[in-house]
Tab-separated table of C-alpha atoms and ligand atoms in Angstrom:
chain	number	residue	atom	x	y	z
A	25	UNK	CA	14.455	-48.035	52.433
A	26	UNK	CA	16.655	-45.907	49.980
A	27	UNK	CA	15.976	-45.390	46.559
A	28	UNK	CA	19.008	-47.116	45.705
A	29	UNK	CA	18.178	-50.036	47.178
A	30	UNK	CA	14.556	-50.072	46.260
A	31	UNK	CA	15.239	-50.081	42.844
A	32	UNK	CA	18.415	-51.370	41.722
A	33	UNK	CA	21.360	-49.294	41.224
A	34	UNK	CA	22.517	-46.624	38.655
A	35	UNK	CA	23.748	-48.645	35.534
A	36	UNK	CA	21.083	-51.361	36.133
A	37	UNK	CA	18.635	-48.292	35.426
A	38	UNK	CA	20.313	-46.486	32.594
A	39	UNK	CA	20.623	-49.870	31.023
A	40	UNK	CA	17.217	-50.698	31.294
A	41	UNK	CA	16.271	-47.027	29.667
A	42	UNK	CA	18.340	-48.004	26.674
A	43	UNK	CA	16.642	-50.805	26.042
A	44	UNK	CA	13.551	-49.423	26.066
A	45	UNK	CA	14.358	-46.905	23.449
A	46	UNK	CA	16.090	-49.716	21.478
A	47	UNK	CA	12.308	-51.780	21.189
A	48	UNK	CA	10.604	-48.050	20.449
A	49	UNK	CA	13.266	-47.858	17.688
A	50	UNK	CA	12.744	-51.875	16.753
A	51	UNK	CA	8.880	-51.006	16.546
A	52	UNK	CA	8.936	-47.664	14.767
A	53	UNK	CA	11.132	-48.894	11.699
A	54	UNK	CA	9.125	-52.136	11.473
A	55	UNK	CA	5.709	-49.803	11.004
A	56	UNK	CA	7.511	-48.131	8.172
A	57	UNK	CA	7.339	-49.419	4.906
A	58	UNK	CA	9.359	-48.468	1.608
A	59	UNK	CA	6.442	-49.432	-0.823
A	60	UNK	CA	5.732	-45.784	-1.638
A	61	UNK	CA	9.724	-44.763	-2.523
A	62	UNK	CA	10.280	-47.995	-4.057
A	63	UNK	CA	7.484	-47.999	-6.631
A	64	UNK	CA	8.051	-48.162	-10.163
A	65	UNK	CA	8.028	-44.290	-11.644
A	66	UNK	CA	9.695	-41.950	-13.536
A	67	UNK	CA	12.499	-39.389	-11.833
A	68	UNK	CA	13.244	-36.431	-13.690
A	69	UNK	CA	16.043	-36.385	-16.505
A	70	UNK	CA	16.556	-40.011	-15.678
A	71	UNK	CA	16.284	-42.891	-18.384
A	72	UNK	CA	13.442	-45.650	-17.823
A	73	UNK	CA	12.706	-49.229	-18.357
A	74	UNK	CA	9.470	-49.340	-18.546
A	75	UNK	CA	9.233	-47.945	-22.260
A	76	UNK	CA	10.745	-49.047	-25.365
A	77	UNK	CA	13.132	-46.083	-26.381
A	78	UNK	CA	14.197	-45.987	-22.303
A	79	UNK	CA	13.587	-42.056	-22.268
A	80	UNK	CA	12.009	-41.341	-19.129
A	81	UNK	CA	11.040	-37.903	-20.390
A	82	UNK	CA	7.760	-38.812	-23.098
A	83	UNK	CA	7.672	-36.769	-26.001
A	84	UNK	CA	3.873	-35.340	-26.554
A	85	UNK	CA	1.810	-38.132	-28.470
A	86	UNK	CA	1.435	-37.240	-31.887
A	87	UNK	CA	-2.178	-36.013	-32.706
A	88	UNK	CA	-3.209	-34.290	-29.777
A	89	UNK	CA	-3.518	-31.331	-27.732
A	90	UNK	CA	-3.043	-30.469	-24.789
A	91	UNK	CA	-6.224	-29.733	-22.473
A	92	UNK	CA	-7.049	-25.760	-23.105
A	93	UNK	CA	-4.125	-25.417	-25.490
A	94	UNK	CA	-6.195	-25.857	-28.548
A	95	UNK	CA	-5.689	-22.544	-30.724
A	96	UNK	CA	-8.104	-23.361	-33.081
A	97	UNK	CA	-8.861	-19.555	-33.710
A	98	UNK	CA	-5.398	-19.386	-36.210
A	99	UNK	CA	-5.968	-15.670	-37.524
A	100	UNK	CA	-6.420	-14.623	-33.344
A	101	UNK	CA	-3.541	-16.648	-32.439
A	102	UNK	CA	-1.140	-16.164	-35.061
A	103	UNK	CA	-2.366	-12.834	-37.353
A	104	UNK	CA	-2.094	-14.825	-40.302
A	105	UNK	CA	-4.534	-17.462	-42.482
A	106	UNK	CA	-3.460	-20.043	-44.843
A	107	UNK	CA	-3.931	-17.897	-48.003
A	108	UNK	CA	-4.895	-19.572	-51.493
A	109	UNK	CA	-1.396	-19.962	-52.831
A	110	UNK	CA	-0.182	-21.323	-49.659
A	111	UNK	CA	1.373	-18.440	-48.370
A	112	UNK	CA	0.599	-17.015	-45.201
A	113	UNK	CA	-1.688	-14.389	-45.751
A	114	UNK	CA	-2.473	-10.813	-43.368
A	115	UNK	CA	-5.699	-9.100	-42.768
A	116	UNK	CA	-6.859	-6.132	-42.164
A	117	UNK	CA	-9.473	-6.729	-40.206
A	118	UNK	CA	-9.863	-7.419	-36.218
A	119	UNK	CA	-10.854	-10.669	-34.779
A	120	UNK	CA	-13.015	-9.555	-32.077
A	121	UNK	CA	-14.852	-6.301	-31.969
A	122	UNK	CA	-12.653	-2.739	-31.017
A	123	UNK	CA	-14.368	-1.501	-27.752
A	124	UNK	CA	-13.255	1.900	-26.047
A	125	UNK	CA	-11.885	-0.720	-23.595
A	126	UNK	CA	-10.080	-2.176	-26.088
A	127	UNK	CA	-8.658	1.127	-27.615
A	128	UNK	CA	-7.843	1.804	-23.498
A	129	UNK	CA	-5.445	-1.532	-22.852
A	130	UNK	CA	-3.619	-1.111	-26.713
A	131	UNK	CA	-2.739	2.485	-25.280
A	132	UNK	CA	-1.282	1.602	-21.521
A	133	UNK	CA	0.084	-1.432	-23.668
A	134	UNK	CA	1.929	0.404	-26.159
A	135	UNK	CA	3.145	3.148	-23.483
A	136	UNK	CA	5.011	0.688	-21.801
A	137	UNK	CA	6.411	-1.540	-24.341
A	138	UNK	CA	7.020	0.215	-27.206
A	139	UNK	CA	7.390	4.041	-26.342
A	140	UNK	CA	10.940	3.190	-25.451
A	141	UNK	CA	11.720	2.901	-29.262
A	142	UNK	CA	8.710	4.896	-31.235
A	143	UNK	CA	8.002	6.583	-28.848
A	144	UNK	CA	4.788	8.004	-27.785
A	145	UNK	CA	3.672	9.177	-31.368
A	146	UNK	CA	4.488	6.539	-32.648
A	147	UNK	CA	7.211	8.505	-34.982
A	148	UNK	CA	10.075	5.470	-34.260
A	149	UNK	CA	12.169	8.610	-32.019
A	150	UNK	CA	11.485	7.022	-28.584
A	151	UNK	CA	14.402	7.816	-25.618
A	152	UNK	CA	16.518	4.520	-26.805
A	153	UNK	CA	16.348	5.570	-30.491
A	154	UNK	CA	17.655	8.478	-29.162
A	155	UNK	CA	20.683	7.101	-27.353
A	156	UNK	CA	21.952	4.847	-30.630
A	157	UNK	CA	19.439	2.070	-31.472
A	158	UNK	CA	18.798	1.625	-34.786
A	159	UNK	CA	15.771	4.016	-35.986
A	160	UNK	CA	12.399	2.227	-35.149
A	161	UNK	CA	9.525	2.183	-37.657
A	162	UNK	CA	7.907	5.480	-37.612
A	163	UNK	CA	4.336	3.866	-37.390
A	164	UNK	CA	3.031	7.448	-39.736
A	165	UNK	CA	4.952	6.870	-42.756
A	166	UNK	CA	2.822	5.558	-45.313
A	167	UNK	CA	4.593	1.955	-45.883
A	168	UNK	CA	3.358	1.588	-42.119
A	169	UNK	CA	-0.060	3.567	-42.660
A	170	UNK	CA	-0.839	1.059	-45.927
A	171	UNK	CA	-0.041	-2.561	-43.963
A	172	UNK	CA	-2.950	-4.457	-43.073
A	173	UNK	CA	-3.767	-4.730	-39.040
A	174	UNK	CA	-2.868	-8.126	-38.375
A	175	UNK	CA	0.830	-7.424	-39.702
A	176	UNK	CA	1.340	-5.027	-36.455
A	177	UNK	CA	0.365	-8.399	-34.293
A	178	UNK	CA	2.656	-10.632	-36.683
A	179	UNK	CA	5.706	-7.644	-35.857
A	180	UNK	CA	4.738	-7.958	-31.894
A	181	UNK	CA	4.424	-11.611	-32.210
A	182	UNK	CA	7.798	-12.149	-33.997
A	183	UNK	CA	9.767	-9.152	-33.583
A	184	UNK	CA	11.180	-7.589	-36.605
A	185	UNK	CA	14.946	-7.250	-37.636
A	186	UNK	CA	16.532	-4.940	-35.064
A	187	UNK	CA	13.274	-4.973	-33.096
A	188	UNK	CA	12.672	-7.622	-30.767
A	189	UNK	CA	9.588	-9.771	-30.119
A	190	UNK	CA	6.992	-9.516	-27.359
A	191	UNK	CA	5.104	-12.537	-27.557
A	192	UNK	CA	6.294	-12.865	-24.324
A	193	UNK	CA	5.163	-9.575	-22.525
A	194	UNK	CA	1.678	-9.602	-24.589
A	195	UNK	CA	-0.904	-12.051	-24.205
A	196	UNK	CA	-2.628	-12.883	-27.917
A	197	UNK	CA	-5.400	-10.289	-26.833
A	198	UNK	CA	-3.447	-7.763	-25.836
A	199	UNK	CA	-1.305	-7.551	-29.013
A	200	UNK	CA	-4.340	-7.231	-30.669
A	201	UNK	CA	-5.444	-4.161	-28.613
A	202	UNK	CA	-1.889	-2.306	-28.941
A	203	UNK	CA	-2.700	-2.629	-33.333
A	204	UNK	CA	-6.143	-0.949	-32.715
A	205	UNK	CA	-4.646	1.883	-31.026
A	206	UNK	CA	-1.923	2.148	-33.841
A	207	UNK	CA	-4.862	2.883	-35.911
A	208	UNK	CA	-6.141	5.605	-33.708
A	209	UNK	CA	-2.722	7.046	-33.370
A	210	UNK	CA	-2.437	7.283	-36.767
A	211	UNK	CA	-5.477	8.936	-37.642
A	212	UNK	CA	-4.662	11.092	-34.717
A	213	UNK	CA	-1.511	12.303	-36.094
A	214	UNK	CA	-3.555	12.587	-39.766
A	215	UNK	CA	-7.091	13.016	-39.296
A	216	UNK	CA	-8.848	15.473	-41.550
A	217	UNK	CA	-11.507	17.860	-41.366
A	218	UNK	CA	-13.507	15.004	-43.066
A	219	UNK	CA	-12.951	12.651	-39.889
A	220	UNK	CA	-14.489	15.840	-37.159
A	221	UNK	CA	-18.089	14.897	-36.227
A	222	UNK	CA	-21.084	17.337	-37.906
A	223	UNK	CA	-21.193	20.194	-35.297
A	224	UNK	CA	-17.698	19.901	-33.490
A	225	UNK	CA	-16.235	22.979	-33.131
A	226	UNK	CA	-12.317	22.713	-33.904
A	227	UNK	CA	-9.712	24.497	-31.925
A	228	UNK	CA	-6.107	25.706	-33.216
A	229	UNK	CA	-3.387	24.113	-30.277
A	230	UNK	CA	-1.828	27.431	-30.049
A	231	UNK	CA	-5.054	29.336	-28.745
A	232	UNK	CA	-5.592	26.264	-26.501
A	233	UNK	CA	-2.730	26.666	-25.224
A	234	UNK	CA	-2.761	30.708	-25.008
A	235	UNK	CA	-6.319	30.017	-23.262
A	236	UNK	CA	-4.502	27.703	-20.852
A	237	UNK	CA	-1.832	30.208	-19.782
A	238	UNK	CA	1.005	28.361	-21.504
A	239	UNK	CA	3.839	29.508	-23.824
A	240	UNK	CA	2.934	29.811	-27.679
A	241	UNK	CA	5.732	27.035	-28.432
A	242	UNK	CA	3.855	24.496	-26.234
A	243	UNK	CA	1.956	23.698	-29.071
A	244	UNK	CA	4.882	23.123	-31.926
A	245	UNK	CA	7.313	20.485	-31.938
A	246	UNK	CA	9.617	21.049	-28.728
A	247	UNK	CA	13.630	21.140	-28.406
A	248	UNK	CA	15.179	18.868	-26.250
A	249	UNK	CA	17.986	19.142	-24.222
A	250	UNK	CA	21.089	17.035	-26.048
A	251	UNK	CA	21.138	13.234	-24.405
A	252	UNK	CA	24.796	12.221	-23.917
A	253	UNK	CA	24.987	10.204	-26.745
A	254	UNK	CA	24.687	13.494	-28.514
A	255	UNK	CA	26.871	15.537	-26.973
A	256	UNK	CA	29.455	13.185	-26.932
A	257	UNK	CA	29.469	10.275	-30.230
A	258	UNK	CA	32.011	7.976	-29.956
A	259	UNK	CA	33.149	9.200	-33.096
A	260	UNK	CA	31.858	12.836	-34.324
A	261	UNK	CA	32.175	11.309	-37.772
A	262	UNK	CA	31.103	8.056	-38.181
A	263	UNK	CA	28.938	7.224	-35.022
A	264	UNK	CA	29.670	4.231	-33.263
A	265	UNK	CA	29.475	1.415	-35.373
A	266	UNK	CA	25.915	-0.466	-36.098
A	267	UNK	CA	24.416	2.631	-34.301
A	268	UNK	CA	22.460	5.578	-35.785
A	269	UNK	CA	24.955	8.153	-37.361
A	270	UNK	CA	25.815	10.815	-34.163
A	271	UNK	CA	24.052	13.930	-34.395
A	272	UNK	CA	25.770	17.288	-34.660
A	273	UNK	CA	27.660	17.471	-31.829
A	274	UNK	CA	27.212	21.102	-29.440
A	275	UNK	CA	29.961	23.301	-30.490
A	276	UNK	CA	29.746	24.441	-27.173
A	277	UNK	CA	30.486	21.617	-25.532
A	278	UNK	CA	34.715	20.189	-25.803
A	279	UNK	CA	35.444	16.829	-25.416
A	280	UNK	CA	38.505	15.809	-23.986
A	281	UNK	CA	40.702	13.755	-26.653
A	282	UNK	CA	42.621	11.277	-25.116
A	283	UNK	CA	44.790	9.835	-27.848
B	8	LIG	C1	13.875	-1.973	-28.566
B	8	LIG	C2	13.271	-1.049	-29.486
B	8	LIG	C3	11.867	-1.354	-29.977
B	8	LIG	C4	10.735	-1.594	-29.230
B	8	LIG	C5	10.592	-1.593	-27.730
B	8	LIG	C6	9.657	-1.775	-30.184
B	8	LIG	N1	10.124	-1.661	-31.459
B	8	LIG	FE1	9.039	-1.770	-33.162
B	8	LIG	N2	10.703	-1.442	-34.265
B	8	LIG	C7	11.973	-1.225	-33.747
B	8	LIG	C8	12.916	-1.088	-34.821
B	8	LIG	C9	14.419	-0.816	-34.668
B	8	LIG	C10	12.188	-1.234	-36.019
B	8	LIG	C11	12.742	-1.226	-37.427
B	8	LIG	C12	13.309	-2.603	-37.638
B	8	LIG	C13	14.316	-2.667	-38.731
B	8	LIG	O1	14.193	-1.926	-39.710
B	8	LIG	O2	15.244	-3.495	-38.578
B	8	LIG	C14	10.793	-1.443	-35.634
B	8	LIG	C15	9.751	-1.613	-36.525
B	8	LIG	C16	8.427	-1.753	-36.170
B	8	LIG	C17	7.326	-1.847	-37.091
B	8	LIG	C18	7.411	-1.774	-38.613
B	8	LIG	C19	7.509	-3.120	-39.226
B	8	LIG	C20	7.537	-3.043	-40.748
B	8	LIG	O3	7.066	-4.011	-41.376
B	8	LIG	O4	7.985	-2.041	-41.291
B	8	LIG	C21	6.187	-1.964	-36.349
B	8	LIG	C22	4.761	-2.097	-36.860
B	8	LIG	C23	6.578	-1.968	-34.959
B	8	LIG	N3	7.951	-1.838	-34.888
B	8	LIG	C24	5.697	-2.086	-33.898
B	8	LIG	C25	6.085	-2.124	-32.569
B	8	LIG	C26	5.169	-2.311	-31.472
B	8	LIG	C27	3.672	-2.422	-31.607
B	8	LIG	C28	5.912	-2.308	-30.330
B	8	LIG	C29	5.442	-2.514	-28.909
B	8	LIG	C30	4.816	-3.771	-28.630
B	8	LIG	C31	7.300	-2.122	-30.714
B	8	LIG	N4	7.359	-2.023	-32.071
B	8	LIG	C32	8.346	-2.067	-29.816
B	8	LIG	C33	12.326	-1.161	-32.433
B	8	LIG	C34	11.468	-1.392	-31.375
């Protein structure tokens, strides 16, 4: 007996395989059910029936807070309190106690957010200051030495004129820890013999630095090389417009007018 025979022949076969995968098909589809996609909910940015203003997207109900969103703390939150009047009112005063820790994050915080402009002093002659933006606060002067702690975190919290916030880059906390170490950097850059410990011995910074091997001049104020916004203003006169006015210009150096 040949297969052929035995079995039918070719079409009768591939006829009966297509069948087959016709009642797989048949039986598949029927096990699936649409209850799940056709249930009543809301799809993003789409309008809805099922409330009274048809706006799929619910507004927060009035009254409440969200789980883990309630900032009842208002002075650690925001740096201010209701004062008497009604005004906002600024303290000088930390809401949690300043650690070494603390002192530790507010300096790696301020180093990388806001050296850029006041650089590392604090004087308000960071790199970017030094290319054109307007002249940040110099964080020594004594309008900034007199203003009470918390106005530091309301600055960082809402930025202030030309300088921008960073509410975003610093957490609550951490703006907090970058005003304590404007503190220390102040008295750092002002401390008096008052403010040395009983039995400290003090050292000048030029025999420190003679001890150390290094030039005299390592210890005073340092000239820098001119940045390019220096050696070349767009206008020798004037500055560039809403920039800080261009400094002296190198004699040495001749800049090509084109004209
Ligand atoms: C992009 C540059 C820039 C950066 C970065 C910057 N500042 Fe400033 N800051 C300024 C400028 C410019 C001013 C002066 C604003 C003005 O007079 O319009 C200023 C002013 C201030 C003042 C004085 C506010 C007053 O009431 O006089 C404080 C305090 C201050 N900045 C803190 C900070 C701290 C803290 C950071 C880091 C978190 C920071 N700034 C980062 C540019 C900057």
């Amino acid at each position: 007996m040949t297969r052929e025979q035995g079995t039918g022949n070719r079409e009768q076969r591939s006829a009966g395989r297509v069948m087959l995968v016709g009642m797989a098909a048949v039986v598949l589809i029927a096990g699936c059910r649409q209850d799940m996609h056709n249930q009543p909910k809301l799809i993003p940015q789409r309008g809805s029936e099922m409330f009274a203003d048809h706006r799929g997207a619910r507004p927060q109900v009035v009254n409440t807070v969200a789980r883990g969103q309630l900032h009842e703390d208002s002075y650690f939150y925001t740096g201010v309190v209701q004062g008497a009047n009604g005004y906002r009112e600024e303290r000088n005063e930390m809401p949690f106690p300043v650690t070494m820790d603390v002192l530790k994050r507010g300096e790696e915080r301020f180093n990388i957010y806001c050296t850029p402009c006041h650089s590392r002093v604090g004087n308000g002659e960071g790199a970017i200051v030094d290319r054109g933006y307007k002249q940040a606060g110099n964080l020594h002067d004594q309008v900034r030495r007199s203003q009470p702690l918390s106005h530091y975190f309301y600055v960082m919290t809402h930025g202030y004129g030309a300088m921008p916030d960073y509410s975003a880059q610093l957490t609550p906390v951490d703006r907090w820890a970058v005003a304590a170490y404007i503190r220390a950097l102040q008295l750092s850059q002002a401390a008096t013999m008052q403010d040395v410990p009983a039995g400290v011995q003090v050292k000048e910074l030029k025999d420190i630095a003679s001890a150390k091997g290094l030039p005299v001049g390592f210890a005073q104020p340092w000239t820098l090389p001119l940045t390019a916004m220096q050696a070349y203003p767009a206008d020798a006169k004037q500055g560039t417009p809403g920039m800080a006015p261009a400094y002296p210009a190198d004699p040495a150096i001749k800049i090509p007018v084109t004209k």
